[in-house]
Short mmCIF file of C-alpha atoms in Angstrom, two decimals:
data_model
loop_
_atom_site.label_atom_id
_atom_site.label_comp_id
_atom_site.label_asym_id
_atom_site.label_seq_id
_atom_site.Cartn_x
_atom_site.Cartn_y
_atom_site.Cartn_z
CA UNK A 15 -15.61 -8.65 -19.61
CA UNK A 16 -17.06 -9.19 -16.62
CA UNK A 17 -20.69 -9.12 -15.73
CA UNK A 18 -22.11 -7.30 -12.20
CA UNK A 19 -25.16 -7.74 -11.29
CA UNK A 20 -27.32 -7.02 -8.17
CA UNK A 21 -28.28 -8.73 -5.44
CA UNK A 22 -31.03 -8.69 -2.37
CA UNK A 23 -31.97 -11.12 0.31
CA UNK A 24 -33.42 -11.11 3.06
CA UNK A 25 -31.94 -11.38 6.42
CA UNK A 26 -33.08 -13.58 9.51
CA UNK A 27 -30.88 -14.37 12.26
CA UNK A 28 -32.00 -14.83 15.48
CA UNK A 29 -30.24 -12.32 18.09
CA UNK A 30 -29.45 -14.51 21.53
CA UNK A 31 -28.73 -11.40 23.96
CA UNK A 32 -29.16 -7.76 23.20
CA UNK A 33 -31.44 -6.40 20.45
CA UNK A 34 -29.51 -2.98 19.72
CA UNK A 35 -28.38 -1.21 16.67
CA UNK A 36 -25.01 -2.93 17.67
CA UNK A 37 -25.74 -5.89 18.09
CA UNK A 38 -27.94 -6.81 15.26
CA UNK A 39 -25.09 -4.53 12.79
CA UNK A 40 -22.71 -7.05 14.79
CA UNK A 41 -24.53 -10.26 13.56
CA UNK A 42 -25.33 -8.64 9.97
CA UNK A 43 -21.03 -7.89 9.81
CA UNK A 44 -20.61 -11.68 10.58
CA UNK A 45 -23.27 -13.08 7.50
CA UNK A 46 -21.27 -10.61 5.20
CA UNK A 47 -17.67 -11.39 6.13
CA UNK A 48 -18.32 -14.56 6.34
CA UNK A 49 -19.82 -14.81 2.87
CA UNK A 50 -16.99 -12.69 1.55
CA UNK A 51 -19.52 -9.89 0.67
CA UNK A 52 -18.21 -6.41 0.22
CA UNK A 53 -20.01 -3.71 2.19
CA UNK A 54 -18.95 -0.71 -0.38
CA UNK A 55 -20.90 -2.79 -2.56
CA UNK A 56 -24.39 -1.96 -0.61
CA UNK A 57 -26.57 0.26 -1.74
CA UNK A 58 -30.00 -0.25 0.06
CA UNK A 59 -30.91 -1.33 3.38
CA UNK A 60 -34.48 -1.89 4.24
CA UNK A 61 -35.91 -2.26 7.60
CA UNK A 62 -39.03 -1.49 9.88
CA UNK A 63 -39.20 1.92 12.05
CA UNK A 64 -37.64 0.42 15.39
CA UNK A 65 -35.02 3.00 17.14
CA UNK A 66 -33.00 0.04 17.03
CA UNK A 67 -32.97 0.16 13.35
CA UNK A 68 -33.49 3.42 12.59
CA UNK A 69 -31.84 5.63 15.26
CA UNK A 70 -29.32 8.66 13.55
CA UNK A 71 -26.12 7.48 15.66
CA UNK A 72 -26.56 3.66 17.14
CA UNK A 73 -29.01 2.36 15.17
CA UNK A 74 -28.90 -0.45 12.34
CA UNK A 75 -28.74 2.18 9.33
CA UNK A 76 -26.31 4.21 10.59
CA UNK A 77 -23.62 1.48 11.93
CA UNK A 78 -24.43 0.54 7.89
CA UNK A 79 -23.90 3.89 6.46
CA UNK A 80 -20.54 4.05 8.18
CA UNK A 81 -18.91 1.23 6.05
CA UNK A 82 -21.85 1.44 2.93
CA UNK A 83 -22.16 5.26 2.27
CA UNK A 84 -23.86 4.73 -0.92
CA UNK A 85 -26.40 2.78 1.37
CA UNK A 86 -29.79 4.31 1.33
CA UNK A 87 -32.43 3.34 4.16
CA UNK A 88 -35.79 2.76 3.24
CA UNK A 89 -38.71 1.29 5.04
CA UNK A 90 -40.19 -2.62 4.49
CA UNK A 91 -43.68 -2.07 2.67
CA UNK A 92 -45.32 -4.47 4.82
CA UNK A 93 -44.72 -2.46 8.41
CA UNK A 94 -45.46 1.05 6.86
CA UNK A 95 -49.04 1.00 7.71
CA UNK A 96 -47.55 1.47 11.20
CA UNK A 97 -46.46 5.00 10.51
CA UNK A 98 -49.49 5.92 9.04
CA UNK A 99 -51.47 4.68 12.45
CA UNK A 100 -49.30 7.44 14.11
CA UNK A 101 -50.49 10.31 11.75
CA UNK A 102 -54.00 10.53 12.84
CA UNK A 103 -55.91 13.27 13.56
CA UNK A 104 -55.32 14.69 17.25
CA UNK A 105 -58.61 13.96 18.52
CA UNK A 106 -58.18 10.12 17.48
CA UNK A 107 -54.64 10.57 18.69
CA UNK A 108 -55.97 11.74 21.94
CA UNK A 109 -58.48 8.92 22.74
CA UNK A 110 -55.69 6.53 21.73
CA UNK A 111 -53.62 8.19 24.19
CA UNK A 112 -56.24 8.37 26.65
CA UNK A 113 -57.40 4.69 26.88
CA UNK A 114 -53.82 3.02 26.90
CA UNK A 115 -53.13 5.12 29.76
CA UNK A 116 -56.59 3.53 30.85
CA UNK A 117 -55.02 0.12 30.29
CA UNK A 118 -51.91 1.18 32.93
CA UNK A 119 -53.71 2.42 35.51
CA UNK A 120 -55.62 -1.43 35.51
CA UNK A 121 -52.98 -3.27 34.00
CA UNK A 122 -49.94 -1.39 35.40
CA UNK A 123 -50.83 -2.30 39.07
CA UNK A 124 -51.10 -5.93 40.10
CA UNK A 125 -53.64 -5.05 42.83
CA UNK A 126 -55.45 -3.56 40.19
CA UNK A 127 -55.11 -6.47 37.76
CA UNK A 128 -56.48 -8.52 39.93
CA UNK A 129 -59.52 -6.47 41.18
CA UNK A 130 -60.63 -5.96 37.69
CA UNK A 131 -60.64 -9.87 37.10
CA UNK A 132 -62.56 -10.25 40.16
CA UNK A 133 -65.08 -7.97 39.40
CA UNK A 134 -65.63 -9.25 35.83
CA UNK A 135 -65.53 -13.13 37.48
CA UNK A 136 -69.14 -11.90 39.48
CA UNK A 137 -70.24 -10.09 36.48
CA UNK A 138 -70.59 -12.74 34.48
CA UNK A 139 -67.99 -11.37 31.55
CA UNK A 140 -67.05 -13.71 28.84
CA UNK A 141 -63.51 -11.54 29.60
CA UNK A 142 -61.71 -11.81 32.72
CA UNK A 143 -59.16 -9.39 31.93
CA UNK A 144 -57.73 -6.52 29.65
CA UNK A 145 -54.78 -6.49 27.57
CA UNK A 146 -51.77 -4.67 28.33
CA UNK A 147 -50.57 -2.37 25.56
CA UNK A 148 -47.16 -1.75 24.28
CA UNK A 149 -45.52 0.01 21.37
CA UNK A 150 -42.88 -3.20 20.79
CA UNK A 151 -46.13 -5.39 20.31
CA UNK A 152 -47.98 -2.79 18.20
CA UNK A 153 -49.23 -5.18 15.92
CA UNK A 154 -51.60 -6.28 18.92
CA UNK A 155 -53.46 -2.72 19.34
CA UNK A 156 -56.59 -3.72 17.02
CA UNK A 157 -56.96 -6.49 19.96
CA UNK A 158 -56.08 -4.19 22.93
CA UNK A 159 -58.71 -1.48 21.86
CA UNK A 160 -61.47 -4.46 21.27
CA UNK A 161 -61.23 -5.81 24.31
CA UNK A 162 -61.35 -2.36 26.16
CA UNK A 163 -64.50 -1.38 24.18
CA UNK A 164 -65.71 -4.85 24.74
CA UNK A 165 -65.30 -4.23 28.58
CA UNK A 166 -66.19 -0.72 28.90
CA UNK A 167 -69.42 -1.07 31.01
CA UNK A 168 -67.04 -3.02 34.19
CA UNK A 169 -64.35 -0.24 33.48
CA UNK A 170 -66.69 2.26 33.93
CA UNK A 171 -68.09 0.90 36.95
CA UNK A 172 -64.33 0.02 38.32
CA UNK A 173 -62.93 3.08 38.61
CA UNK A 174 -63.00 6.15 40.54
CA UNK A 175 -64.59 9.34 39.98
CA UNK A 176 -61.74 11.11 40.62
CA UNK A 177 -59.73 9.13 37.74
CA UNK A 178 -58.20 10.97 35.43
CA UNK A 179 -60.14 9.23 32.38
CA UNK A 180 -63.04 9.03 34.47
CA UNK A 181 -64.83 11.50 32.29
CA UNK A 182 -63.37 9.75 28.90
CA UNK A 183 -65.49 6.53 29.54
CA UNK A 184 -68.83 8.00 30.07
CA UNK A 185 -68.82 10.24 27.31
CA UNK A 186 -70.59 8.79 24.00
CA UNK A 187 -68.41 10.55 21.06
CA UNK A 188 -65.29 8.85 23.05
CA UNK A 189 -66.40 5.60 23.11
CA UNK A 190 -67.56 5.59 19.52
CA UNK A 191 -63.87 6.91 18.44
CA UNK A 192 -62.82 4.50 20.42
CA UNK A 193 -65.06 1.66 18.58
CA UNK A 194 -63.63 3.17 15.08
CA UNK A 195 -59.89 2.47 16.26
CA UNK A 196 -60.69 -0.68 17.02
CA UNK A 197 -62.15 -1.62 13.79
CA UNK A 198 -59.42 0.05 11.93
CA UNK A 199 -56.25 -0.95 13.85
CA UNK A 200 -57.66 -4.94 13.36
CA UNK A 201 -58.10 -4.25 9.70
CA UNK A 202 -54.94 -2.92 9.34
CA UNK A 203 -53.43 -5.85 12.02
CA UNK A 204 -55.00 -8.67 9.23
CA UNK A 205 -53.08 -6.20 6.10
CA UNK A 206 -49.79 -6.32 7.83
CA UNK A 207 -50.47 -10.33 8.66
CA UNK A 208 -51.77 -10.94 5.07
CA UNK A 209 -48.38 -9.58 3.49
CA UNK A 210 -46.11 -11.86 5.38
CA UNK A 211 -45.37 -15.40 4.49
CA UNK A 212 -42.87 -17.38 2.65
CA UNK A 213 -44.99 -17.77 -0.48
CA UNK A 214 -45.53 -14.19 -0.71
CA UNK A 215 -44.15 -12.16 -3.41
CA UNK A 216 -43.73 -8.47 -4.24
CA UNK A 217 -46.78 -8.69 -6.69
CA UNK A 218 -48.91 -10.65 -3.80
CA UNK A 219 -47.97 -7.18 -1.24
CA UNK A 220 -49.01 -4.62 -3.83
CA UNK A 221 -52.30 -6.31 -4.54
CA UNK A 222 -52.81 -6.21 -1.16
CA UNK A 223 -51.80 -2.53 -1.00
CA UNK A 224 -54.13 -1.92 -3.73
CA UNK A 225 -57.10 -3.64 -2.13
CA UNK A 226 -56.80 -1.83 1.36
CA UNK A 227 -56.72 1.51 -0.99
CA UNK A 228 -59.85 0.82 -2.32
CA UNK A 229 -61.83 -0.24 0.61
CA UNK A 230 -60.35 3.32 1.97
CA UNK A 231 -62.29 4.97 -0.23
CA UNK A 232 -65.53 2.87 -0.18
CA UNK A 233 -65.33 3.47 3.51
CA UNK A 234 -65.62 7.56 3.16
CA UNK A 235 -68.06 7.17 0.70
CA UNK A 236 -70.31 4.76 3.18
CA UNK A 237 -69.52 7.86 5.77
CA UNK A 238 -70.92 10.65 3.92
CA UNK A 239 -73.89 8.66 3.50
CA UNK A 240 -73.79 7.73 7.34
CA UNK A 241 -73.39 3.74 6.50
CA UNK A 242 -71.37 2.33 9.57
CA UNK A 243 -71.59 -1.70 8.61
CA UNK A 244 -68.04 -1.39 7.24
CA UNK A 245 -67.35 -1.08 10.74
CA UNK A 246 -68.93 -3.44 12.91
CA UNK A 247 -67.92 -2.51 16.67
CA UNK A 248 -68.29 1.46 15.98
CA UNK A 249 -71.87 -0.15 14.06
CA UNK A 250 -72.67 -2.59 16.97
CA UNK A 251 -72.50 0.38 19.51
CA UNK A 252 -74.56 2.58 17.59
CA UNK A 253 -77.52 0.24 17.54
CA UNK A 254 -77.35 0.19 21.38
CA UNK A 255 -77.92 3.78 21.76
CA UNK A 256 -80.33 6.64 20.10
CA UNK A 257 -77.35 9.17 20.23
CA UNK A 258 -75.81 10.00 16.85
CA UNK A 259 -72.51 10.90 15.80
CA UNK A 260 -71.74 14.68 15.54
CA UNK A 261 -70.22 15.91 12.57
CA UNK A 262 -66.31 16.29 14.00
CA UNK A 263 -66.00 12.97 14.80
CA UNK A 264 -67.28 11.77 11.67
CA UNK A 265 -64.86 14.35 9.59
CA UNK A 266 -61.96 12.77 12.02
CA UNK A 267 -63.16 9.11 10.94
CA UNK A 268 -62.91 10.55 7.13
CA UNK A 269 -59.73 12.46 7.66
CA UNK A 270 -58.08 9.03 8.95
CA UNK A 271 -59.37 6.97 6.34
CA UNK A 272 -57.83 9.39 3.96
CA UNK A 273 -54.79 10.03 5.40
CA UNK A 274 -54.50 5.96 5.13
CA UNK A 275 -55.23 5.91 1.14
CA UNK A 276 -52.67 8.85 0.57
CA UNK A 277 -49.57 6.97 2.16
CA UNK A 278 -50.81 3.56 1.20
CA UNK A 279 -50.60 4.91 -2.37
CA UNK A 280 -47.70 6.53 -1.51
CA UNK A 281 -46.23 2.65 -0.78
CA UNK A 282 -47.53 1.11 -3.74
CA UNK A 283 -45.52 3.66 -5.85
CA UNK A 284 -42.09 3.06 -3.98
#
């Protein structure tokens, strides 16, 4: 009698045109026929949340689901952590919102671009420039809201009055939500980096997991007792002012944090 037995890999190709749902099912088709795999055979497909991937009717999944329909989708472990940065509360949401359409209005202009070095050149800055934000490159926003914070005093003298997030830079609870992204996008930036490599394993990624749950919950802890060193910009900032943090931003900070543990543990038990 025959044996059957399962089997996953992991697939890399590099894609030397398009990067759509087709085109990547299209190079996916070609590994398995030419392998002499049997797609009726599949019954998981794992990816991150691109549309290319993940879209209902050209993406990845579905092209798979049309010749696999015992295929079930599920998402990689180690990009997850990207949802959860999406479901934050709205006012963190908001300032997110709010400072990378901050970044366009410099960034997105090349006259603008090159004012804003300019002006940073005769202020001395150890910066010359900000970065420019995008959802492809998301793994990059810890370092995109760092170097805004870190350059807030020449954006706040760079633009106009009559800007629409004017207001936004000059207010203290918005700059100190903005500090707290930054510290928590970066930590979660060096998870995502820490469970990648060829010499990790499934063990080494929970661990991980397990590690960034715990430090979740040391962190609300350290903010019901008002103990900001787990986060050094949002701490740095503080010490530069005598205005405190109100209690809504702090429950917004805690909120976060939480909503972080719950799907992390949510990961670690998939």
């Amino acid at each position: 009698m025959q044996e059957k037995c399962m089997i996953s890999f992991l697939f890399c190709r590099s894609l030397p045109t398009n990067t759509t749902g087709e085109a990547i099912f299209d190079s996916l088709d070609d590994f398995i026929t030419q392998n002499d795999l049997d797609w009726t055979r599949c019954v998981g497909i794992c990816t991150d949340g691109a549309t290319a991937m993940t879209g209902n009717h050209r993406g990845l999944t579905a092209r798979v689901r049309a010749v696999a329909p015992l295929a079930t989708a599920t998402h990689c472990c180690i990009h997850r952590e990207q949802l959860a940065v999406k479901r934050m509360p709205p006012c963190l949401k908001t300032v997110l919102d709010q400072s990378v359409k901050l970044l366009n209005t410099i960034k997105g202009k090349a006259l603008n671009s090159r004012l804003f070095k300019v002006w940073c050149e005769e202020m001395g800055s150890e910066h010359k420039k900000l970065l420019f934000h995008t959802e492809v490159r998301w793994l990059l926003r810890g370092k995109v809201l760092t170097r805004l914070f870190e350059l807030r005093d020449k954006v706040m003298l760079f633009l106009h009055p009559s800007d629409e997030v004017y207001d936004q830079v000059h207010d203290f609870q918005w700059l100190a939500k903005l500090a707290y992204l930054a510290d928590v996008l970066s930590t979660l930036n060096a998870v995502n980096l820490a469970l990648q490599g060829k010499a990790v394993t499934v063990f080494n990624v929970q661990d991980k997991i397990k590690a960034a749950r715990l430090k979740m919950e040391l962190w609300c802890g350290r903010l019901d007792r008002q103990e900001y060193d787990s986060f050094p910009t949002l701490a740095g900032f503080l010490l530069t002012t005598e205005e405190q943090l109100d209690g809504d931003t702090v429950a917004a900070f805690k909120e976060h944090l939480q909503g972080l543990h719950s799907h992390w543990e949510d990961i670690s038990q998939s």
